[in-house]
PDB file of C-alpha atoms in Angstrom:
ATOM      1  CA  MET A  65      88.920 -45.060  20.230  1.00 94.00           C
ATOM      2  CA  LYS A  66      88.942 -46.509  17.188  1.00 96.00           C
ATOM      3  CA  ALA A  67      85.659 -47.032  15.263  1.00 97.00           C
ATOM      4  CA  LYS A  68      84.830 -50.162  12.225  1.00 98.00           C
ATOM      5  CA  VAL A  69      81.621 -48.956  10.084  1.00 98.00           C
ATOM      6  CA  TYR A  70      80.173 -51.520   7.638  1.00 98.00           C
ATOM      7  CA  VAL A  71      78.106 -49.349   5.134  1.00 97.00           C
ATOM      8  CA  THR A  72      75.882 -52.177   2.837  1.00 95.00           C
ATOM      9  CA  ILE A  73      73.203 -51.630   0.819  1.00 94.00           C
ATOM     10  CA  LYS A  74      69.843 -53.228   2.131  1.00 95.00           C
ATOM     11  CA  GLU A  75      68.752 -56.554   1.369  1.00 91.00           C
ATOM     12  CA  ASN A  76      65.485 -55.882  -0.667  1.00 90.00           C
ATOM     13  CA  VAL A  77      67.372 -52.877  -3.131  1.00 93.00           C
ATOM     14  CA  LEU A  78      69.016 -54.534  -6.157  1.00 88.00           C
ATOM     15  CA  ASP A  79      73.182 -54.677  -5.907  1.00 91.00           C
ATOM     16  CA  PRO A  80      74.625 -54.463  -9.447  1.00 89.00           C
ATOM     17  CA  GLN A  81      78.369 -55.236  -7.796  1.00 90.00           C
ATOM     18  CA  GLY A  82      77.495 -57.983  -5.858  1.00 93.00           C
ATOM     19  CA  SER A  83      75.551 -59.882  -8.687  1.00 92.00           C
ATOM     20  CA  ALA A  84      78.665 -59.506 -11.134  1.00 91.00           C
ATOM     21  CA  VAL A  85      80.820 -61.029  -8.523  1.00 95.00           C
ATOM     22  CA  GLN A  86      78.458 -63.425  -8.550  1.00 96.00           C
ATOM     23  CA  GLY A  87      78.545 -64.579 -11.685  1.00 94.00           C
ATOM     24  CA  ALA A  88      82.452 -64.280 -12.293  1.00 96.00           C
ATOM     25  CA  LEU A  89      82.383 -66.727  -9.126  1.00 97.00           C
ATOM     26  CA  HIS A  90      80.840 -69.091 -10.817  1.00 97.00           C
ATOM     27  CA  THR A  91      82.892 -68.567 -14.115  1.00 96.00           C
ATOM     28  CA  MET A  92      85.319 -69.552 -12.012  1.00 97.00           C
ATOM     29  CA  GLY A  93      84.343 -72.640 -11.016  1.00 97.00           C
ATOM     30  CA  PHE A  94      83.026 -71.512  -7.429  1.00 97.00           C
ATOM     31  CA  GLU A  95      79.372 -72.623  -7.638  1.00 96.00           C
ATOM     32  CA  GLU A  96      78.770 -72.575  -4.177  1.00 97.00           C
ATOM     33  CA  VAL A  97      78.729 -68.948  -4.408  1.00 97.00           C
ATOM     34  CA  GLY A  98      75.022 -67.373  -3.069  1.00 94.00           C
ATOM     35  CA  LYS A  99      74.149 -64.078  -3.285  1.00 92.00           C
ATOM     36  CA  VAL A 100      77.220 -61.571  -2.712  1.00 94.00           C
ATOM     37  CA  ARG A 101      76.511 -58.593  -0.813  1.00 93.00           C
ATOM     38  CA  ILE A 102      79.272 -55.183  -1.710  1.00 94.00           C
ATOM     39  CA  GLY A 103      79.489 -52.768   0.933  1.00 95.00           C
ATOM     40  CA  LYS A 104      81.803 -49.942   2.395  1.00 96.00           C
ATOM     41  CA  TYR A 105      84.165 -50.479   5.187  1.00 98.00           C
ATOM     42  CA  LEU A 106      85.773 -47.430   6.973  1.00 98.00           C
ATOM     43  CA  GLU A 107      87.935 -47.011   9.970  1.00 98.00           C
ATOM     44  CA  LEU A 108      87.664 -43.858  11.620  1.00 97.00           C
ATOM     45  CA  ASN A 109      89.612 -42.790  14.427  1.00 97.00           C
ATOM     46  CA  LEU A 110      88.245 -40.704  17.592  1.00 96.00           C
ATOM     47  CA  ASN A 111      89.225 -38.724  20.125  1.00 96.00           C
ATOM     48  CA  THR A 112      86.808 -39.507  23.117  1.00 94.00           C
ATOM     49  CA  SER A 113      86.559 -42.136  26.195  1.00 92.00           C
ATOM     50  CA  ASP A 114      83.370 -41.432  26.317  1.00 95.00           C
ATOM     51  CA  ARG A 115      82.011 -44.968  25.070  1.00 96.00           C
ATOM     52  CA  ALA A 116      78.824 -43.780  24.885  1.00 96.00           C
ATOM     53  CA  GLU A 117      78.959 -40.259  23.078  1.00 96.00           C
ATOM     54  CA  ALA A 118      80.936 -42.155  20.371  1.00 97.00           C
ATOM     55  CA  GLU A 119      78.217 -44.314  19.991  1.00 97.00           C
ATOM     56  CA  ALA A 120      76.166 -41.482  19.541  1.00 97.00           C
ATOM     57  CA  ARG A 121      78.361 -39.248  17.478  1.00 97.00           C
ATOM     58  CA  LEU A 122      78.747 -42.466  15.252  1.00 97.00           C
ATOM     59  CA  THR A 123      75.194 -42.735  15.068  1.00 98.00           C
ATOM     60  CA  ALA A 124      74.914 -39.230  13.935  1.00 98.00           C
ATOM     61  CA  MET A 125      77.822 -39.620  11.195  1.00 98.00           C
ATOM     62  CA  CYS A 126      76.466 -42.638   9.493  1.00 98.00           C
ATOM     63  CA  GLU A 127      72.987 -41.158   9.243  1.00 97.00           C
ATOM     64  CA  LYS A 128      73.868 -37.451   7.588  1.00 96.00           C
ATOM     65  CA  LEU A 129      77.158 -38.635   5.844  1.00 97.00           C
ATOM     66  CA  LEU A 130      78.606 -42.491   5.674  1.00 98.00           C
ATOM     67  CA  ALA A 131      75.276 -44.101   4.942  1.00 98.00           C
ATOM     68  CA  ASN A 132      72.413 -42.818   2.732  1.00 97.00           C
ATOM     69  CA  THR A 133      69.700 -44.919   4.833  1.00 96.00           C
ATOM     70  CA  VAL A 134      67.262 -44.603   1.822  1.00 96.00           C
ATOM     71  CA  VAL A 135      69.174 -47.406   0.422  1.00 96.00           C
ATOM     72  CA  GLU A 136      71.993 -48.698   2.543  1.00 97.00           C
ATOM     73  CA  ASP A 137      72.338 -50.404   6.495  1.00 97.00           C
ATOM     74  CA  PHE A 138      75.052 -49.301   8.435  1.00 98.00           C
ATOM     75  CA  ARG A 139      76.618 -50.619  11.712  1.00 98.00           C
ATOM     76  CA  PHE A 140      79.644 -50.124  13.821  1.00 98.00           C
ATOM     77  CA  GLU A 141      82.279 -51.575  15.852  1.00 97.00           C
ATOM     78  CA  LEU A 142      84.721 -49.925  19.041  1.00 96.00           C
ATOM     79  CA  GLU A 143      87.695 -50.568  19.979  1.00 93.00           C
ATOM     80  CA  GLY A 144      89.371 -48.752  22.836  1.00 83.00           C
TER      81      GLY A 144
ATOM     82  CA  MET B1241      64.988 -13.724 -15.059  1.00 95.00           C
ATOM     83  CA  LYS B1242      67.958 -14.785 -13.258  1.00 97.00           C
ATOM     84  CA  PHE B1243      69.259 -18.504 -13.522  1.00 98.00           C
ATOM     85  CA  ALA B1244      72.618 -19.491 -10.805  1.00 98.00           C
ATOM     86  CA  VAL B1245      74.390 -22.421 -12.439  1.00 98.00           C
ATOM     87  CA  LEU B1246      75.773 -24.050  -9.677  1.00 98.00           C
ATOM     88  CA  VAL B1247      80.112 -24.911  -9.732  1.00 98.00           C
ATOM     89  CA  PHE B1248      81.286 -27.930  -7.280  1.00 98.00           C
ATOM     90  CA  PRO B1249      84.216 -29.265  -7.684  1.00 97.00           C
ATOM     91  CA  GLY B1250      83.960 -31.560 -10.061  1.00 97.00           C
ATOM     92  CA  SER B1251      81.164 -29.802 -11.425  1.00 97.00           C
ATOM     93  CA  ASN B1252      81.417 -30.425 -16.076  1.00 97.00           C
ATOM     94  CA  CYS B1253      78.529 -29.910 -17.315  1.00 97.00           C
ATOM     95  CA  ASP B1254      78.637 -26.108 -15.727  1.00 98.00           C
ATOM     96  CA  ILE B1255      79.650 -24.330 -18.985  1.00 98.00           C
ATOM     97  CA  ASP B1256      76.950 -26.490 -21.440  1.00 98.00           C
ATOM     98  CA  CYS B1257      73.929 -24.883 -18.265  1.00 98.00           C
ATOM     99  CA  TYR B1258      74.570 -21.742 -18.599  1.00 98.00           C
ATOM    100  CA  LYS B1259      75.479 -21.963 -22.789  1.00 98.00           C
ATOM    101  CA  ALA B1260      72.574 -23.359 -22.844  1.00 98.00           C
ATOM    102  CA  VAL B1261      70.204 -20.493 -20.622  1.00 98.00           C
ATOM    103  CA  GLU B1262      72.127 -17.836 -22.863  1.00 97.00           C
ATOM    104  CA  ASP B1263      71.477 -19.171 -26.420  1.00 96.00           C
ATOM    105  CA  THR B1264      67.899 -21.431 -25.840  1.00 97.00           C
ATOM    106  CA  ILE B1265      66.370 -18.212 -23.862  1.00 97.00           C
ATOM    107  CA  GLY B1266      68.541 -15.584 -23.325  1.00 97.00           C
ATOM    108  CA  GLN B1267      68.163 -14.884 -19.718  1.00 97.00           C
ATOM    109  CA  GLU B1268      70.353 -13.560 -17.537  1.00 98.00           C
ATOM    110  CA  VAL B1269      72.786 -16.469 -16.390  1.00 98.00           C
ATOM    111  CA  ASP B1270      75.836 -16.466 -13.438  1.00 98.00           C
ATOM    112  CA  TYR B1271      78.115 -19.073 -12.583  1.00 98.00           C
ATOM    113  CA  VAL B1272      77.584 -19.503  -8.512  1.00 98.00           C
ATOM    114  CA  TRP B1273      80.524 -21.735  -6.701  1.00 98.00           C
ATOM    115  CA  HIS B1274      79.902 -23.392  -3.564  1.00 97.00           C
ATOM    116  CA  THR B1275      80.851 -21.638  -0.975  1.00 97.00           C
ATOM    117  CA  ALA B1276      77.830 -19.035  -1.763  1.00 97.00           C
ATOM    118  CA  THR B1277      75.559 -18.185   1.028  1.00 97.00           C
ATOM    119  CA  ASP B1278      73.134 -16.596  -0.903  1.00 97.00           C
ATOM    120  CA  LEU B1279      71.397 -17.436  -3.695  1.00 97.00           C
ATOM    121  CA  SER B1280      68.225 -14.941  -2.868  1.00 96.00           C
ATOM    122  CA  GLY B1281      68.830 -12.834  -6.252  1.00 97.00           C
ATOM    123  CA  TYR B1282      68.556 -15.391  -8.381  1.00 98.00           C
ATOM    124  CA  ASP B1283      64.522 -16.743  -9.937  1.00 97.00           C
ATOM    125  CA  ALA B1284      66.280 -20.488 -10.549  1.00 98.00           C
ATOM    126  CA  ILE B1285      68.914 -22.827  -9.909  1.00 98.00           C
ATOM    127  CA  LEU B1286      70.601 -25.170 -11.923  1.00 98.00           C
ATOM    128  CA  VAL B1287      71.956 -28.278 -10.714  1.00 98.00           C
ATOM    129  CA  PRO B1288      74.790 -29.165 -12.947  1.00 98.00           C
ATOM    130  CA  GLY B1289      75.949 -31.880 -14.099  1.00 98.00           C
ATOM    131  CA  GLY B1290      79.859 -34.124 -12.758  1.00 97.00           C
ATOM    132  CA  PHE B1291      81.761 -35.717 -10.434  1.00 97.00           C
ATOM    133  CA  SER B1292      81.452 -33.941  -7.101  1.00 97.00           C
ATOM    134  CA  TYR B1293      84.594 -33.866  -5.205  1.00 96.00           C
ATOM    135  CA  GLY B1294      84.773 -36.632  -7.222  1.00 95.00           C
ATOM    136  CA  ASP B1295      81.611 -38.504  -6.333  1.00 95.00           C
ATOM    137  CA  TYR B1296      83.925 -39.918  -2.798  1.00 95.00           C
ATOM    138  CA  LEU B1297      82.068 -42.202  -0.437  1.00 96.00           C
ATOM    139  CA  ARG B1298      78.784 -41.920  -2.697  1.00 96.00           C
ATOM    140  CA  CYS B1299      77.193 -39.250  -5.250  1.00 97.00           C
ATOM    141  CA  GLY B1300      76.104 -36.229  -4.337  1.00 97.00           C
ATOM    142  CA  ALA B1301      77.095 -37.569  -0.499  1.00 96.00           C
ATOM    143  CA  ILE B1302      79.486 -35.272   0.185  1.00 96.00           C
ATOM    144  CA  ALA B1303      77.839 -31.783  -2.466  1.00 97.00           C
ATOM    145  CA  GLN B1304      74.668 -31.704  -0.335  1.00 96.00           C
ATOM    146  CA  PHE B1305      77.088 -30.201   2.838  1.00 96.00           C
ATOM    147  CA  ALA B1306      78.280 -27.521   0.354  1.00 97.00           C
ATOM    148  CA  PRO B1307      77.356 -24.066   2.255  1.00 97.00           C
ATOM    149  CA  VAL B1308      75.742 -22.786  -1.426  1.00 98.00           C
ATOM    150  CA  MET B1309      73.356 -26.452  -0.197  1.00 98.00           C
ATOM    151  CA  ASN B1310      71.272 -24.545   2.338  1.00 97.00           C
ATOM    152  CA  GLU B1311      70.957 -21.293   0.065  1.00 98.00           C
ATOM    153  CA  VAL B1312      69.382 -24.595  -2.441  1.00 98.00           C
ATOM    154  CA  VAL B1313      67.172 -25.368   0.837  1.00 98.00           C
ATOM    155  CA  LYS B1314      65.995 -21.871   1.222  1.00 98.00           C
ATOM    156  CA  ALA B1315      65.406 -21.574  -2.821  1.00 98.00           C
ATOM    157  CA  ALA B1316      63.333 -24.779  -2.673  1.00 98.00           C
ATOM    158  CA  GLU B1317      61.189 -23.322  -0.041  1.00 97.00           C
ATOM    159  CA  ALA B1318      59.896 -19.734  -1.314  1.00 97.00           C
ATOM    160  CA  GLY B1319      58.632 -21.644  -4.343  1.00 96.00           C
ATOM    161  CA  LYS B1320      62.446 -21.316  -6.503  1.00 97.00           C
ATOM    162  CA  PHE B1321      62.704 -23.161  -9.936  1.00 98.00           C
ATOM    163  CA  ILE B1322      65.381 -25.378  -8.864  1.00 98.00           C
ATOM    164  CA  LEU B1323      66.567 -27.795 -11.760  1.00 98.00           C
ATOM    165  CA  GLY B1324      69.409 -30.788 -10.642  1.00 98.00           C
ATOM    166  CA  ILE B1325      70.902 -32.948 -13.575  1.00 98.00           C
ATOM    167  CA  CYS B1326      71.994 -35.789 -13.782  1.00 98.00           C
ATOM    168  CA  ASN B1327      75.171 -35.292 -10.431  1.00 98.00           C
ATOM    169  CA  GLY B1328      72.905 -32.109  -9.576  1.00 98.00           C
ATOM    170  CA  PHE B1329      69.991 -34.770  -9.748  1.00 98.00           C
ATOM    171  CA  GLN B1330      71.837 -36.998  -6.953  1.00 98.00           C
ATOM    172  CA  ILE B1331      73.391 -33.970  -5.023  1.00 98.00           C
ATOM    173  CA  LEU B1332      69.661 -33.647  -5.134  1.00 98.00           C
ATOM    174  CA  THR B1333      68.066 -36.590  -3.463  1.00 98.00           C
ATOM    175  CA  GLU B1334      70.930 -36.510  -1.105  1.00 97.00           C
ATOM    176  CA  ALA B1335      70.477 -33.242  -0.369  1.00 97.00           C
ATOM    177  CA  GLY B1336      67.202 -34.279   1.253  1.00 97.00           C
ATOM    178  CA  LEU B1337      64.414 -31.544  -1.792  1.00 98.00           C
ATOM    179  CA  LEU B1338      64.156 -34.815  -3.819  1.00 98.00           C
ATOM    180  CA  PRO B1339      62.990 -38.786  -2.183  1.00 98.00           C
ATOM    181  CA  GLY B1340      64.767 -41.665  -3.215  1.00 98.00           C
ATOM    182  CA  ALA B1341      68.184 -42.600  -4.735  1.00 97.00           C
ATOM    183  CA  LEU B1342      70.392 -43.036  -7.967  1.00 97.00           C
ATOM    184  CA  LEU B1343      72.284 -46.802  -7.549  1.00 95.00           C
ATOM    185  CA  ARG B1344      74.502 -47.858  -9.306  1.00 94.00           C
ATOM    186  CA  ASN B1345      73.344 -48.937 -13.333  1.00 95.00           C
ATOM    187  CA  SER B1346      71.897 -52.529 -12.907  1.00 91.00           C
ATOM    188  CA  GLY B1347      74.322 -53.364 -16.271  1.00 91.00           C
ATOM    189  CA  MET B1348      77.823 -51.862 -14.345  1.00 91.00           C
ATOM    190  CA  LYS B1349      78.236 -49.646 -17.205  1.00 93.00           C
ATOM    191  CA  PHE B1350      78.422 -46.092 -17.120  1.00 96.00           C
ATOM    192  CA  ILE B1351      76.348 -44.853 -20.757  1.00 95.00           C
ATOM    193  CA  CYS B1352      76.669 -42.303 -22.453  1.00 96.00           C
ATOM    194  CA  ARG B1353      73.689 -41.889 -25.721  1.00 94.00           C
ATOM    195  CA  GLN B1354      70.835 -40.067 -27.057  1.00 93.00           C
ATOM    196  CA  THR B1355      67.714 -41.779 -25.146  1.00 94.00           C
ATOM    197  CA  PRO B1356      64.219 -41.339 -26.325  1.00 96.00           C
ATOM    198  CA  LEU B1357      61.965 -39.923 -22.763  1.00 97.00           C
ATOM    199  CA  GLU B1358      58.412 -40.296 -22.357  1.00 97.00           C
ATOM    200  CA  VAL B1359      56.841 -36.512 -20.896  1.00 98.00           C
ATOM    201  CA  VAL B1360      55.191 -38.289 -18.215  1.00 98.00           C
ATOM    202  CA  ASN B1361      54.043 -35.193 -16.645  1.00 98.00           C
ATOM    203  CA  ASN B1362      53.607 -31.828 -18.880  1.00 97.00           C
ATOM    204  CA  LYS B1363      51.423 -29.895 -15.917  1.00 97.00           C
ATOM    205  CA  THR B1364      54.905 -28.912 -14.238  1.00 97.00           C
ATOM    206  CA  ALA B1365      56.805 -25.710 -14.554  1.00 97.00           C
ATOM    207  CA  PHE B1366      59.894 -27.352 -16.567  1.00 98.00           C
ATOM    208  CA  THR B1367      57.854 -29.110 -19.016  1.00 98.00           C
ATOM    209  CA  SER B1368      55.089 -27.366 -20.189  1.00 98.00           C
ATOM    210  CA  GLN B1369      55.946 -26.933 -23.733  1.00 97.00           C
ATOM    211  CA  TYR B1370      56.002 -29.934 -24.041  1.00 98.00           C
ATOM    212  CA  GLY B1371      53.353 -32.401 -25.298  1.00 98.00           C
ATOM    213  CA  GLN B1372      51.582 -35.203 -22.775  1.00 97.00           C
ATOM    214  CA  GLY B1373      53.361 -38.104 -23.817  1.00 97.00           C
ATOM    215  CA  GLU B1374      55.060 -36.574 -25.755  1.00 97.00           C
ATOM    216  CA  ILE B1375      58.331 -38.927 -26.801  1.00 97.00           C
ATOM    217  CA  ILE B1376      61.882 -36.122 -27.178  1.00 97.00           C
ATOM    218  CA  ASN B1377      65.609 -38.055 -27.652  1.00 96.00           C
ATOM    219  CA  ILE B1378      67.592 -36.704 -24.928  1.00 97.00           C
ATOM    220  CA  PRO B1379      71.663 -38.002 -23.902  1.00 97.00           C
ATOM    221  CA  ILE B1380      72.126 -39.267 -21.092  1.00 97.00           C
ATOM    222  CA  ALA B1381      75.692 -39.976 -19.558  1.00 97.00           C
ATOM    223  CA  HIS B1382      75.686 -41.854 -16.298  1.00 97.00           C
ATOM    224  CA  GLY B1383      77.298 -44.565 -14.200  1.00 96.00           C
ATOM    225  CA  GLU B1384      74.778 -44.448 -11.350  1.00 96.00           C
ATOM    226  CA  GLY B1385      71.263 -43.812 -12.786  1.00 97.00           C
ATOM    227  CA  ASN B1386      69.192 -46.484 -11.683  1.00 96.00           C
ATOM    228  CA  TYR B1387      66.972 -44.047 -10.064  1.00 97.00           C
ATOM    229  CA  TYR B1388      65.509 -46.302  -6.503  1.00 97.00           C
ATOM    230  CA  CYS B1389      62.588 -45.536  -3.720  1.00 97.00           C
ATOM    231  CA  ASP B1390      60.760 -47.690  -1.307  1.00 95.00           C
ATOM    232  CA  ASP B1391      57.511 -48.855  -2.751  1.00 96.00           C
ATOM    233  CA  ALA B1392      55.662 -46.023  -0.067  1.00 97.00           C
ATOM    234  CA  THR B1393      57.569 -43.172  -2.125  1.00 97.00           C
ATOM    235  CA  LEU B1394      56.759 -44.948  -5.231  1.00 98.00           C
ATOM    236  CA  ALA B1395      53.045 -44.610  -4.707  1.00 98.00           C
ATOM    237  CA  GLN B1396      53.454 -40.976  -3.690  1.00 98.00           C
ATOM    238  CA  LEU B1397      54.999 -40.256  -6.335  1.00 98.00           C
ATOM    239  CA  GLU B1398      52.551 -41.444  -9.255  1.00 98.00           C
ATOM    240  CA  ALA B1399      49.478 -40.182  -6.678  1.00 97.00           C
ATOM    241  CA  ASN B1400      51.194 -36.745  -7.251  1.00 97.00           C
ATOM    242  CA  ASN B1401      51.749 -37.086 -10.503  1.00 97.00           C
ATOM    243  CA  GLN B1402      56.037 -36.264  -9.518  1.00 98.00           C
ATOM    244  CA  ILE B1403      56.478 -38.431 -12.082  1.00 98.00           C
ATOM    245  CA  VAL B1404      58.231 -36.493 -15.306  1.00 98.00           C
ATOM    246  CA  PHE B1405      59.776 -38.490 -17.098  1.00 98.00           C
ATOM    247  CA  ARG B1406      60.037 -41.918 -17.463  1.00 97.00           C
ATOM    248  CA  TYR B1407      62.580 -44.207 -20.326  1.00 97.00           C
ATOM    249  CA  ALA B1408      60.595 -45.083 -23.945  1.00 95.00           C
ATOM    250  CA  GLY B1409      61.055 -46.744 -26.774  1.00 73.00           C
ATOM    251  CA  ASP B1410      62.143 -50.540 -27.603  1.00 67.00           C
ATOM    252  CA  ASP B1411      65.573 -51.044 -25.511  1.00 70.00           C
ATOM    253  CA  HIS B1412      64.125 -48.473 -22.468  1.00 80.00           C
ATOM    254  CA  ASN B1413      65.099 -49.369 -19.301  1.00 93.00           C
ATOM    255  CA  PRO B1414      68.673 -48.038 -19.722  1.00 94.00           C
ATOM    256  CA  ASN B1415      70.220 -48.490 -15.972  1.00 95.00           C
ATOM    257  CA  GLY B1416      67.679 -50.157 -14.479  1.00 94.00           C
ATOM    258  CA  SER B1417      65.578 -47.631 -12.209  1.00 95.00           C
ATOM    259  CA  LEU B1418      62.309 -48.318 -11.060  1.00 95.00           C
ATOM    260  CA  LYS B1419      59.454 -47.796 -13.159  1.00 95.00           C
ATOM    261  CA  ASN B1420      61.933 -46.566 -16.126  1.00 96.00           C
ATOM    262  CA  ILE B1421      61.960 -43.564 -14.705  1.00 97.00           C
ATOM    263  CA  ALA B1422      64.278 -40.757 -15.724  1.00 98.00           C
ATOM    264  CA  GLY B1423      63.270 -37.747 -13.648  1.00 98.00           C
ATOM    265  CA  ILE B1424      61.084 -36.784 -10.859  1.00 98.00           C
ATOM    266  CA  SER B1425      59.465 -33.746  -9.324  1.00 98.00           C
ATOM    267  CA  ASN B1426      58.881 -33.070  -5.411  1.00 98.00           C
ATOM    268  CA  ALA B1427      55.218 -32.941  -4.090  1.00 97.00           C
ATOM    269  CA  ARG B1428      54.980 -28.539  -4.482  1.00 97.00           C
ATOM    270  CA  GLY B1429      56.206 -29.329  -8.093  1.00 97.00           C
ATOM    271  CA  ASN B1430      59.719 -26.455  -8.133  1.00 98.00           C
ATOM    272  CA  VAL B1431      62.397 -29.241  -7.525  1.00 98.00           C
ATOM    273  CA  VAL B1432      62.402 -31.298 -10.483  1.00 98.00           C
ATOM    274  CA  GLY B1433      65.721 -33.936 -10.863  1.00 98.00           C
ATOM    275  CA  MET B1434      66.546 -36.059 -13.468  1.00 98.00           C
ATOM    276  CA  MET B1435      69.485 -38.033 -15.264  1.00 98.00           C
ATOM    277  CA  PRO B1436      68.968 -36.826 -18.730  1.00 98.00           C
ATOM    278  CA  HIS B1437      71.001 -33.714 -19.417  1.00 98.00           C
ATOM    279  CA  PRO B1438      69.119 -31.575 -21.225  1.00 98.00           C
ATOM    280  CA  GLU B1439      71.609 -28.825 -21.803  1.00 98.00           C
ATOM    281  CA  ARG B1440      73.156 -31.290 -23.674  1.00 97.00           C
ATOM    282  CA  ALA B1441      70.216 -31.345 -26.909  1.00 97.00           C
ATOM    283  CA  VAL B1442      69.682 -27.764 -27.908  1.00 97.00           C
ATOM    284  CA  ASP B1443      71.118 -27.407 -31.570  1.00 95.00           C
ATOM    285  CA  GLN B1444      70.221 -29.832 -34.545  1.00 94.00           C
ATOM    286  CA  LEU B1445      74.297 -29.567 -34.248  1.00 94.00           C
ATOM    287  CA  LEU B1446      74.280 -31.605 -30.895  1.00 91.00           C
ATOM    288  CA  GLY B1447      71.829 -34.402 -32.850  1.00 93.00           C
ATOM    289  CA  SER B1448      69.243 -32.949 -30.886  1.00 96.00           C
ATOM    290  CA  GLU B1449      66.999 -29.948 -29.808  1.00 97.00           C
ATOM    291  CA  ASP B1450      65.239 -31.438 -27.590  1.00 98.00           C
ATOM    292  CA  GLY B1451      66.069 -30.588 -24.197  1.00 98.00           C
ATOM    293  CA  LYS B1452      65.409 -26.499 -25.603  1.00 97.00           C
ATOM    294  CA  ARG B1453      62.383 -26.409 -24.193  1.00 98.00           C
ATOM    295  CA  MET B1454      63.178 -27.310 -21.177  1.00 98.00           C
ATOM    296  CA  PHE B1455      64.330 -23.785 -20.996  1.00 98.00           C
ATOM    297  CA  THR B1456      61.477 -21.920 -22.595  1.00 98.00           C
ATOM    298  CA  SER B1457      59.190 -23.983 -20.550  1.00 98.00           C
ATOM    299  CA  ILE B1458      60.885 -22.303 -17.551  1.00 98.00           C
ATOM    300  CA  LEU B1459      60.979 -19.274 -18.432  1.00 97.00           C
ATOM    301  CA  ASN B1460      57.204 -19.094 -19.030  1.00 96.00           C
ATOM    302  CA  ALA B1461      56.151 -20.952 -15.948  1.00 96.00           C
ATOM    303  CA  TRP B1462      58.266 -17.811 -13.906  1.00 96.00           C
ATOM    304  CA  ARG B1463      57.025 -14.933 -16.675  1.00 95.00           C
ATOM    305  CA  GLU B1464      53.259 -16.392 -15.648  1.00 93.00           C
ATOM    306  CA  GLN B1465      53.925 -15.821 -11.699  1.00 91.00           C
ATOM    307  CA  HIS B1466      55.356 -12.117 -12.858  1.00 88.00           C
ATOM    308  CA  GLY B1467      52.916 -11.095 -15.413  1.00 80.00           C
ATOM    309  CA  ALA B1468      54.805 -10.438 -18.052  1.00 70.00           C
ATOM    310  CA  ALA B1469      53.892 -12.077 -21.736  1.00 65.00           C
ATOM    311  CA  VAL B1470      54.173 -15.351 -22.145  1.00 63.00           C
ATOM    312  CA  ASN B1471      55.822 -16.963 -25.429  1.00 60.00           C
ATOM    313  CA  GLY B1472      54.049 -19.141 -27.714  1.00 51.00           C
TER     314      GLY B1472
END
C-alpha cells in the first residue's frame, strides 16, 4: 500500500517561504496570485494490506515525527 | 559540578560549549554521544548548536528520538539544569521539553552576527548573575530562529515569567520571533532554550564576554542547591 502524506504550515502561522515565492511571482507578472503556502509531500510504501491499521499508524507517524503539530497540519491519502 | 555536552551527528558547537565550561568555571565536562543511555552522573546538560541529522525534515525533528533524549527527559524531571542553544533549543521544543516551535527566519536569510539581548528574567538558575533588564551582547547564527507559540502558550509564558531573553536594540528583531523572544524556560525553570550562543561570547577576543555569566550562574545555582560556597 502506498501513502501520500501532505504537511502544511497552519493557516494562522506565517510562512516566510510562501511570502517570498508570492513576491517573486508578482514580480514576474503573475499578479493573480494571492497567498502562497509551501508544505512538504512525502511518499511512504507500507508493508500492510490492513487499511484501518495503516490509517491509525500513519496518524501516529505524522503526530510523532512527520509533522510538528504546534505549527503544522497534515493529511494523507492511501492507495492500493 | 559535572557537565555533559551532548553530541549528535551534525552538532558543531559542542567544542565551544565544552571549552566555555572549562574556561569560564573550570568544572568537569564530558562529551556525551547521542547513543548514551545514562546521564545520571551529570548535574547539567548542554544541548549544543549545529545541524543535528542534517536538519532533515525539520530542525531537531530526528534528534528528538536519539536514545540520549530519553535520558534528557529523565534529567529534566529530576530537576537537573538543561540548556539548549540554537539547534539545542530546536531539539528541546521538538522533544516537548519546551513549548512552541522555531520557524524559518522571516527574512529567509541565515543570520550570523552579534545581537543585543535583554535579560527579561534574572531569577533563573541560568541568569542570576545578570541584572534584571540588563542588555548583553551575544551572537546569533541561525536560519530557523523565529520563535512561535499559540496565544494560550504565550499567556502562560508571560504569567509564569518563562521568557528569559528578548532581542533588544534598534534593529531589535532579527528573525520575526513572537514578542522578540530569544530564549525561554520551562515552568519549573530548570530547562532553558535560547537561539543566541552564550558559549561564543566568553572572551573579549571573541567580541564579547557577556556569555560567561550564564555559566557562572549555573555553577552558583548548583552550589546553592548543594550548600557549597557561592561566588559573588
